[in-house]
Every structure is written in C-alpha cells, then in structure tokens.
Amino acid sequence: MSGMNDLTMANPLFVTFLFYAAILVLKTVLMSLATARHRIGKKIFANPEDAKGLQGKVKLDDPDVERVRRAHLNDLENILPFLIICPLYLATGPNAWMATMLMRGFAATRIIHTFVYLNVVPQPSRGLAFMVGLGITIYMTVQTLLATL
C-alpha cells in the first residue's frame, strides 16, 4: 500500500516516514545540545542567572554560539514544515519510490546543511542544501494541494 491509509508498521511507506522523522527530530534536539556545549565551554550565556552559576558572563553575540543557534533556527524553520506536510503528502497516495526519495533527500539536505554551516564550508554549499530541502517541501505541498482539488 503506497499511501498513509495504513498507519501501522505493516505499511513500508509509513515506516520510512517514521524513520526519517525520528532522524530529523533527533538532529534538531541535538542542535540544542550543541548550543549548550558552546555556551558552557566558552562560559558565555544568554541569561544572568545561568552565567552566575557557572562563573560566566552574559554575551549575546559570540560568533561560535550564534553560528550554532542560526543553524538550529534554520532547522526549526525547515524541519517542522516538512514534518507537517510529509504525512499529508503521503495521504495523497504518491508513488512509493518518489515519496521515499523525497524523504531521504530532505533528511540528507538537512544533515549536509548543518555540516557545512557549522564547519564554515564556503557557499554555495549551504545555499544549495537549503534550496534542495526547501524545494522538496514545496513540491510535497503543491502535490498535496493539487490532490485536494
């Protein structure tokens, strides 16, 4: 069965969605930990009560912390819409191979985006990863809308 009519582990497409959704959620959560690691390691914090407890200082413009925070924010802006539209798209009964490739592609682009962002890989690497992921989300959204007409 190729759609989301069967929301059980018996539906290979649903299992694929669960796998990539879990990977993306884990990746997003780990970005919070990466921000905390940078803050604690440099003893710079966003709130006075946090700085006081660890003998740090309040600083909102550290380039390393802000780079991780921007990567995390970009995940939140892109992964959340994907996690919402993907099951809706799957409910339209798309081709299973195409849907699987779109889910894999989106997950790969988000991992690549973070890698190039955090490792300061020159553009257009980050921009390309962003655009491919965004394109996948837009494609799924348009296909979902078309299926409802």
mmCIF file with all atom_site columns, C-alpha atoms in Angstrom:
data_model
loop_
_atom_site.group_PDB
_atom_site.id
_atom_site.type_symbol
_atom_site.label_atom_id
_atom_site.label_alt_id
_atom_site.label_comp_id
_atom_site.label_asym_id
_atom_site.label_entity_id
_atom_site.label_seq_id
_atom_site.pdbx_PDB_ins_code
_atom_site.Cartn_x
_atom_site.Cartn_y
_atom_site.Cartn_z
_atom_site.occupancy
_atom_site.B_iso_or_equiv
_atom_site.pdbx_formal_charge
_atom_site.auth_seq_id
_atom_site.auth_comp_id
_atom_site.auth_asym_id
_atom_site.auth_atom_id
_atom_site.pdbx_PDB_model_num
ATOM 1   C CA . MET A 1 1   ? 0.000  0.000  0.000  1.00 0.00 ? 1   MET A CA 1
ATOM 2   C CA . SER A 1 2   ? 1.587  3.286  -1.050 1.00 0.00 ? 2   SER A CA 1
ATOM 3   C CA . GLY A 1 3   ? -0.325 5.907  0.917  1.00 0.00 ? 3   GLY A CA 1
ATOM 4   C CA . MET A 1 4   ? -0.822 6.679  4.549  1.00 0.00 ? 4   MET A CA 1
ATOM 5   C CA . ASN A 1 5   ? -4.152 4.854  4.774  1.00 0.00 ? 5   ASN A CA 1
ATOM 6   C CA . ASP A 1 6   ? -2.459 2.190  6.883  1.00 0.00 ? 6   ASP A CA 1
ATOM 7   C CA . LEU A 1 7   ? -0.709 3.943  9.760  1.00 0.00 ? 7   LEU A CA 1
ATOM 8   C CA . THR A 1 8   ? 0.998  0.809  11.033 1.00 0.00 ? 8   THR A CA 1
ATOM 9   C CA . MET A 1 9   ? 4.373  -0.836 10.763 1.00 0.00 ? 9   MET A CA 1
ATOM 10  C CA . ALA A 1 10  ? 2.844  -3.015 8.018  1.00 0.00 ? 10  ALA A CA 1
ATOM 11  C CA . ASN A 1 11  ? 2.967  -0.002 5.659  1.00 0.00 ? 11  ASN A CA 1
ATOM 12  C CA . PRO A 1 12  ? 6.558  0.354  4.350  1.00 0.00 ? 12  PRO A CA 1
ATOM 13  C CA . LEU A 1 13  ? 5.998  3.979  3.351  1.00 0.00 ? 13  LEU A CA 1
ATOM 14  C CA . PHE A 1 14  ? 4.758  4.879  6.820  1.00 0.00 ? 14  PHE A CA 1
ATOM 15  C CA . VAL A 1 15  ? 7.779  3.109  8.334  1.00 0.00 ? 15  VAL A CA 1
ATOM 16  C CA . THR A 1 16  ? 10.020 5.163  6.041  1.00 0.00 ? 16  THR A CA 1
ATOM 17  C CA . PHE A 1 17  ? 8.345  8.354  7.242  1.00 0.00 ? 17  PHE A CA 1
ATOM 18  C CA . LEU A 1 18  ? 8.754  7.307  10.879 1.00 0.00 ? 18  LEU A CA 1
ATOM 19  C CA . PHE A 1 19  ? 12.446 6.610  10.349 1.00 0.00 ? 19  PHE A CA 1
ATOM 20  C CA . TYR A 1 20  ? 13.277 9.930  8.674  1.00 0.00 ? 20  TYR A CA 1
ATOM 21  C CA . ALA A 1 21  ? 11.013 11.912 11.002 1.00 0.00 ? 21  ALA A CA 1
ATOM 22  C CA . ALA A 1 22  ? 12.818 10.408 14.002 1.00 0.00 ? 22  ALA A CA 1
ATOM 23  C CA . ILE A 1 23  ? 16.220 11.217 12.458 1.00 0.00 ? 23  ILE A CA 1
ATOM 24  C CA . LEU A 1 24  ? 15.170 14.819 11.836 1.00 0.00 ? 24  LEU A CA 1
ATOM 25  C CA . VAL A 1 25  ? 13.720 15.271 15.327 1.00 0.00 ? 25  VAL A CA 1
ATOM 26  C CA . LEU A 1 26  ? 16.864 13.816 16.894 1.00 0.00 ? 26  LEU A CA 1
ATOM 27  C CA . LYS A 1 27  ? 19.033 16.106 14.762 1.00 0.00 ? 27  LYS A CA 1
ATOM 28  C CA . THR A 1 28  ? 17.016 19.144 15.837 1.00 0.00 ? 28  THR A CA 1
ATOM 29  C CA . VAL A 1 29  ? 17.234 18.208 19.524 1.00 0.00 ? 29  VAL A CA 1
ATOM 30  C CA . LEU A 1 30  ? 20.979 17.639 19.248 1.00 0.00 ? 30  LEU A CA 1
ATOM 31  C CA . MET A 1 31  ? 21.375 21.184 17.916 1.00 0.00 ? 31  MET A CA 1
ATOM 32  C CA . SER A 1 32  ? 20.089 22.456 21.274 1.00 0.00 ? 32  SER A CA 1
ATOM 33  C CA . LEU A 1 33  ? 22.802 20.452 22.990 1.00 0.00 ? 33  LEU A CA 1
ATOM 34  C CA . ALA A 1 34  ? 25.403 21.823 20.578 1.00 0.00 ? 34  ALA A CA 1
ATOM 35  C CA . THR A 1 35  ? 24.406 25.367 21.534 1.00 0.00 ? 35  THR A CA 1
ATOM 36  C CA . ALA A 1 36  ? 24.623 24.500 25.238 1.00 0.00 ? 36  ALA A CA 1
ATOM 37  C CA . ARG A 1 37  ? 28.044 22.887 24.728 1.00 0.00 ? 37  ARG A CA 1
ATOM 38  C CA . HIS A 1 38  ? 29.385 26.044 23.091 1.00 0.00 ? 38  HIS A CA 1
ATOM 39  C CA . ARG A 1 39  ? 27.897 28.270 25.780 1.00 0.00 ? 39  ARG A CA 1
ATOM 40  C CA . ILE A 1 40  ? 29.230 26.200 28.672 1.00 0.00 ? 40  ILE A CA 1
ATOM 41  C CA . GLY A 1 41  ? 32.606 25.659 27.024 1.00 0.00 ? 41  GLY A CA 1
ATOM 42  C CA . LYS A 1 42  ? 33.103 29.384 26.499 1.00 0.00 ? 42  LYS A CA 1
ATOM 43  C CA . LYS A 1 43  ? 31.321 30.348 29.740 1.00 0.00 ? 43  LYS A CA 1
ATOM 44  C CA . ILE A 1 44  ? 29.029 32.747 27.930 1.00 0.00 ? 44  ILE A CA 1
ATOM 45  C CA . PHE A 1 45  ? 25.304 32.734 28.482 1.00 0.00 ? 45  PHE A CA 1
ATOM 46  C CA . ALA A 1 46  ? 22.138 34.494 27.402 1.00 0.00 ? 46  ALA A CA 1
ATOM 47  C CA . ASN A 1 47  ? 20.770 34.898 30.942 1.00 0.00 ? 47  ASN A CA 1
ATOM 48  C CA . PRO A 1 48  ? 22.404 36.385 34.042 1.00 0.00 ? 48  PRO A CA 1
ATOM 49  C CA . GLU A 1 49  ? 21.221 33.538 36.289 1.00 0.00 ? 49  GLU A CA 1
ATOM 50  C CA . ASP A 1 50  ? 22.954 30.988 34.043 1.00 0.00 ? 50  ASP A CA 1
ATOM 51  C CA . ALA A 1 51  ? 26.176 32.966 33.917 1.00 0.00 ? 51  ALA A CA 1
ATOM 52  C CA . LYS A 1 52  ? 26.258 33.485 37.676 1.00 0.00 ? 52  LYS A CA 1
ATOM 53  C CA . GLY A 1 53  ? 26.024 29.799 38.498 1.00 0.00 ? 53  GLY A CA 1
ATOM 54  C CA . LEU A 1 54  ? 28.916 28.868 36.218 1.00 0.00 ? 54  LEU A CA 1
ATOM 55  C CA . GLN A 1 55  ? 31.096 31.948 36.738 1.00 0.00 ? 55  GLN A CA 1
ATOM 56  C CA . GLY A 1 56  ? 30.443 33.060 33.208 1.00 0.00 ? 56  GLY A CA 1
ATOM 57  C CA . LYS A 1 57  ? 29.290 36.227 31.564 1.00 0.00 ? 57  LYS A CA 1
ATOM 58  C CA . VAL A 1 58  ? 26.247 37.305 29.604 1.00 0.00 ? 58  VAL A CA 1
ATOM 59  C CA . LYS A 1 59  ? 27.071 37.710 25.935 1.00 0.00 ? 59  LYS A CA 1
ATOM 60  C CA . LEU A 1 60  ? 24.576 37.557 23.090 1.00 0.00 ? 60  LEU A CA 1
ATOM 61  C CA . ASP A 1 61  ? 26.908 37.983 20.148 1.00 0.00 ? 61  ASP A CA 1
ATOM 62  C CA . ASP A 1 62  ? 29.552 35.270 20.367 1.00 0.00 ? 62  ASP A CA 1
ATOM 63  C CA . PRO A 1 63  ? 30.208 34.186 16.758 1.00 0.00 ? 63  PRO A CA 1
ATOM 64  C CA . ASP A 1 64  ? 30.533 30.460 17.552 1.00 0.00 ? 64  ASP A CA 1
ATOM 65  C CA . VAL A 1 65  ? 27.397 30.266 19.668 1.00 0.00 ? 65  VAL A CA 1
ATOM 66  C CA . GLU A 1 66  ? 25.442 32.361 17.188 1.00 0.00 ? 66  GLU A CA 1
ATOM 67  C CA . ARG A 1 67  ? 26.512 30.149 14.262 1.00 0.00 ? 67  ARG A CA 1
ATOM 68  C CA . VAL A 1 68  ? 25.129 27.068 16.035 1.00 0.00 ? 68  VAL A CA 1
ATOM 69  C CA . ARG A 1 69  ? 21.978 28.950 17.022 1.00 0.00 ? 69  ARG A CA 1
ATOM 70  C CA . ARG A 1 70  ? 21.405 30.095 13.425 1.00 0.00 ? 70  ARG A CA 1
ATOM 71  C CA . ALA A 1 71  ? 21.847 26.526 12.156 1.00 0.00 ? 71  ALA A CA 1
ATOM 72  C CA . HIS A 1 72  ? 19.366 25.344 14.796 1.00 0.00 ? 72  HIS A CA 1
ATOM 73  C CA . LEU A 1 73  ? 16.882 28.079 13.902 1.00 0.00 ? 73  LEU A CA 1
ATOM 74  C CA . ASN A 1 74  ? 17.195 27.118 10.241 1.00 0.00 ? 74  ASN A CA 1
ATOM 75  C CA . ASP A 1 75  ? 16.349 23.523 11.214 1.00 0.00 ? 75  ASP A CA 1
ATOM 76  C CA . LEU A 1 76  ? 13.285 24.680 13.128 1.00 0.00 ? 76  LEU A CA 1
ATOM 77  C CA . GLU A 1 77  ? 12.153 26.789 10.170 1.00 0.00 ? 77  GLU A CA 1
ATOM 78  C CA . ASN A 1 78  ? 12.546 23.916 7.702  1.00 0.00 ? 78  ASN A CA 1
ATOM 79  C CA . ILE A 1 79  ? 12.137 20.605 9.520  1.00 0.00 ? 79  ILE A CA 1
ATOM 80  C CA . LEU A 1 80  ? 8.866  21.498 11.237 1.00 0.00 ? 80  LEU A CA 1
ATOM 81  C CA . PRO A 1 81  ? 7.053  22.338 7.970  1.00 0.00 ? 81  PRO A CA 1
ATOM 82  C CA . PHE A 1 82  ? 8.429  19.136 6.412  1.00 0.00 ? 82  PHE A CA 1
ATOM 83  C CA . LEU A 1 83  ? 7.197  17.036 9.349  1.00 0.00 ? 83  LEU A CA 1
ATOM 84  C CA . ILE A 1 84  ? 3.742  18.558 8.914  1.00 0.00 ? 84  ILE A CA 1
ATOM 85  C CA . ILE A 1 85  ? 3.443  18.340 5.128  1.00 0.00 ? 85  ILE A CA 1
ATOM 86  C CA . CYS A 1 86  ? 5.064  14.941 4.612  1.00 0.00 ? 86  CYS A CA 1
ATOM 87  C CA . PRO A 1 87  ? 2.272  12.840 6.176  1.00 0.00 ? 87  PRO A CA 1
ATOM 88  C CA . LEU A 1 88  ? -0.293 14.977 4.355  1.00 0.00 ? 88  LEU A CA 1
ATOM 89  C CA . TYR A 1 89  ? 1.537  14.338 1.098  1.00 0.00 ? 89  TYR A CA 1
ATOM 90  C CA . LEU A 1 90  ? 1.727  10.621 1.866  1.00 0.00 ? 90  LEU A CA 1
ATOM 91  C CA . ALA A 1 91  ? -2.035 10.615 2.466  1.00 0.00 ? 91  ALA A CA 1
ATOM 92  C CA . THR A 1 92  ? -2.493 11.536 -1.209 1.00 0.00 ? 92  THR A CA 1
ATOM 93  C CA . GLY A 1 93  ? -1.135 8.110  -2.225 1.00 0.00 ? 93  GLY A CA 1
ATOM 94  C CA . PRO A 1 94  ? 2.025  9.191  -4.063 1.00 0.00 ? 94  PRO A CA 1
ATOM 95  C CA . ASN A 1 95  ? 4.373  6.847  -5.862 1.00 0.00 ? 95  ASN A CA 1
ATOM 96  C CA . ALA A 1 96  ? 6.219  4.990  -3.080 1.00 0.00 ? 96  ALA A CA 1
ATOM 97  C CA . TRP A 1 97  ? 9.634  5.249  -4.725 1.00 0.00 ? 97  TRP A CA 1
ATOM 98  C CA . MET A 1 98  ? 9.257  9.002  -5.287 1.00 0.00 ? 98  MET A CA 1
ATOM 99  C CA . ALA A 1 99  ? 7.986  9.615  -1.752 1.00 0.00 ? 99  ALA A CA 1
ATOM 100 C CA . THR A 1 100 ? 10.887 7.600  -0.309 1.00 0.00 ? 100 THR A CA 1
ATOM 101 C CA . MET A 1 101 ? 13.438 9.547  -2.368 1.00 0.00 ? 101 MET A CA 1
ATOM 102 C CA . LEU A 1 102 ? 11.904 12.843 -1.258 1.00 0.00 ? 102 LEU A CA 1
ATOM 103 C CA . MET A 1 103 ? 12.082 11.859 2.424  1.00 0.00 ? 103 MET A CA 1
ATOM 104 C CA . ARG A 1 104 ? 15.670 10.619 2.083  1.00 0.00 ? 104 ARG A CA 1
ATOM 105 C CA . GLY A 1 105 ? 16.640 13.688 0.117  1.00 0.00 ? 105 GLY A CA 1
ATOM 106 C CA . PHE A 1 106 ? 15.180 16.078 2.639  1.00 0.00 ? 106 PHE A CA 1
ATOM 107 C CA . ALA A 1 107 ? 16.896 14.352 5.577  1.00 0.00 ? 107 ALA A CA 1
ATOM 108 C CA . ALA A 1 108 ? 20.202 14.322 3.687  1.00 0.00 ? 108 ALA A CA 1
ATOM 109 C CA . THR A 1 109 ? 19.963 18.013 2.798  1.00 0.00 ? 109 THR A CA 1
ATOM 110 C CA . ARG A 1 110 ? 19.327 18.997 6.419  1.00 0.00 ? 110 ARG A CA 1
ATOM 111 C CA . ILE A 1 111 ? 22.325 16.997 7.623  1.00 0.00 ? 111 ILE A CA 1
ATOM 112 C CA . ILE A 1 112 ? 24.507 18.442 4.866  1.00 0.00 ? 112 ILE A CA 1
ATOM 113 C CA . HIS A 1 113 ? 23.210 21.954 5.602  1.00 0.00 ? 113 HIS A CA 1
ATOM 114 C CA . THR A 1 114 ? 24.215 21.677 9.253  1.00 0.00 ? 114 THR A CA 1
ATOM 115 C CA . PHE A 1 115 ? 27.597 20.153 8.449  1.00 0.00 ? 115 PHE A CA 1
ATOM 116 C CA . VAL A 1 116 ? 28.536 22.925 6.019  1.00 0.00 ? 116 VAL A CA 1
ATOM 117 C CA . TYR A 1 117 ? 27.101 25.621 8.297  1.00 0.00 ? 117 TYR A CA 1
ATOM 118 C CA . LEU A 1 118 ? 28.993 24.508 11.398 1.00 0.00 ? 118 LEU A CA 1
ATOM 119 C CA . ASN A 1 119 ? 32.223 23.813 9.514  1.00 0.00 ? 119 ASN A CA 1
ATOM 120 C CA . VAL A 1 120 ? 32.126 27.133 7.609  1.00 0.00 ? 120 VAL A CA 1
ATOM 121 C CA . VAL A 1 121 ? 32.236 25.460 4.191  1.00 0.00 ? 121 VAL A CA 1
ATOM 122 C CA . PRO A 1 122 ? 32.167 28.168 1.513  1.00 0.00 ? 122 PRO A CA 1
ATOM 123 C CA . GLN A 1 123 ? 28.986 28.984 -0.347 1.00 0.00 ? 123 GLN A CA 1
ATOM 124 C CA . PRO A 1 124 ? 27.166 27.856 -2.411 1.00 0.00 ? 124 PRO A CA 1
ATOM 125 C CA . SER A 1 125 ? 27.210 24.602 -0.380 1.00 0.00 ? 125 SER A CA 1
ATOM 126 C CA . ARG A 1 126 ? 24.857 25.736 2.355  1.00 0.00 ? 126 ARG A CA 1
ATOM 127 C CA . GLY A 1 127 ? 22.596 27.581 -0.052 1.00 0.00 ? 127 GLY A CA 1
ATOM 128 C CA . LEU A 1 128 ? 22.289 24.540 -2.314 1.00 0.00 ? 128 LEU A CA 1
ATOM 129 C CA . ALA A 1 129 ? 21.462 22.227 0.601  1.00 0.00 ? 129 ALA A CA 1
ATOM 130 C CA . PHE A 1 130 ? 18.859 24.714 1.814  1.00 0.00 ? 130 PHE A CA 1
ATOM 131 C CA . MET A 1 131 ? 17.289 25.139 -1.631 1.00 0.00 ? 131 MET A CA 1
ATOM 132 C CA . VAL A 1 132 ? 17.027 21.398 -2.327 1.00 0.00 ? 132 VAL A CA 1
ATOM 133 C CA . GLY A 1 133 ? 15.333 20.800 1.035  1.00 0.00 ? 133 GLY A CA 1
ATOM 134 C CA . LEU A 1 134 ? 13.017 23.753 0.535  1.00 0.00 ? 134 LEU A CA 1
ATOM 135 C CA . GLY A 1 135 ? 12.225 22.537 -2.973 1.00 0.00 ? 135 GLY A CA 1
ATOM 136 C CA . ILE A 1 136 ? 11.215 19.137 -1.594 1.00 0.00 ? 136 ILE A CA 1
ATOM 137 C CA . THR A 1 137 ? 8.886  20.729 0.958  1.00 0.00 ? 137 THR A CA 1
ATOM 138 C CA . ILE A 1 138 ? 7.346  22.979 -1.682 1.00 0.00 ? 138 ILE A CA 1
ATOM 139 C CA . TYR A 1 139 ? 6.919  20.039 -4.082 1.00 0.00 ? 139 TYR A CA 1
ATOM 140 C CA . MET A 1 140 ? 5.122  17.982 -1.413 1.00 0.00 ? 140 MET A CA 1
ATOM 141 C CA . THR A 1 141 ? 2.942  20.964 -0.524 1.00 0.00 ? 141 THR A CA 1
ATOM 142 C CA . VAL A 1 142 ? 1.939  21.665 -4.129 1.00 0.00 ? 142 VAL A CA 1
ATOM 143 C CA . GLN A 1 143 ? 1.242  17.970 -4.793 1.00 0.00 ? 143 GLN A CA 1
ATOM 144 C CA . THR A 1 144 ? -0.925 17.839 -1.674 1.00 0.00 ? 144 THR A CA 1
ATOM 145 C CA . LEU A 1 145 ? -2.855 20.933 -2.748 1.00 0.00 ? 145 LEU A CA 1
ATOM 146 C CA . LEU A 1 146 ? -3.340 19.571 -6.257 1.00 0.00 ? 146 LEU A CA 1
ATOM 147 C CA . ALA A 1 147 ? -4.627 16.283 -4.878 1.00 0.00 ? 147 ALA A CA 1
ATOM 148 C CA . THR A 1 148 ? -7.341 18.151 -2.949 1.00 0.00 ? 148 THR A CA 1
ATOM 149 C CA . LEU A 1 149 ? -8.734 19.965 -5.997 1.00 0.00 ? 149 LEU A CA 1
#
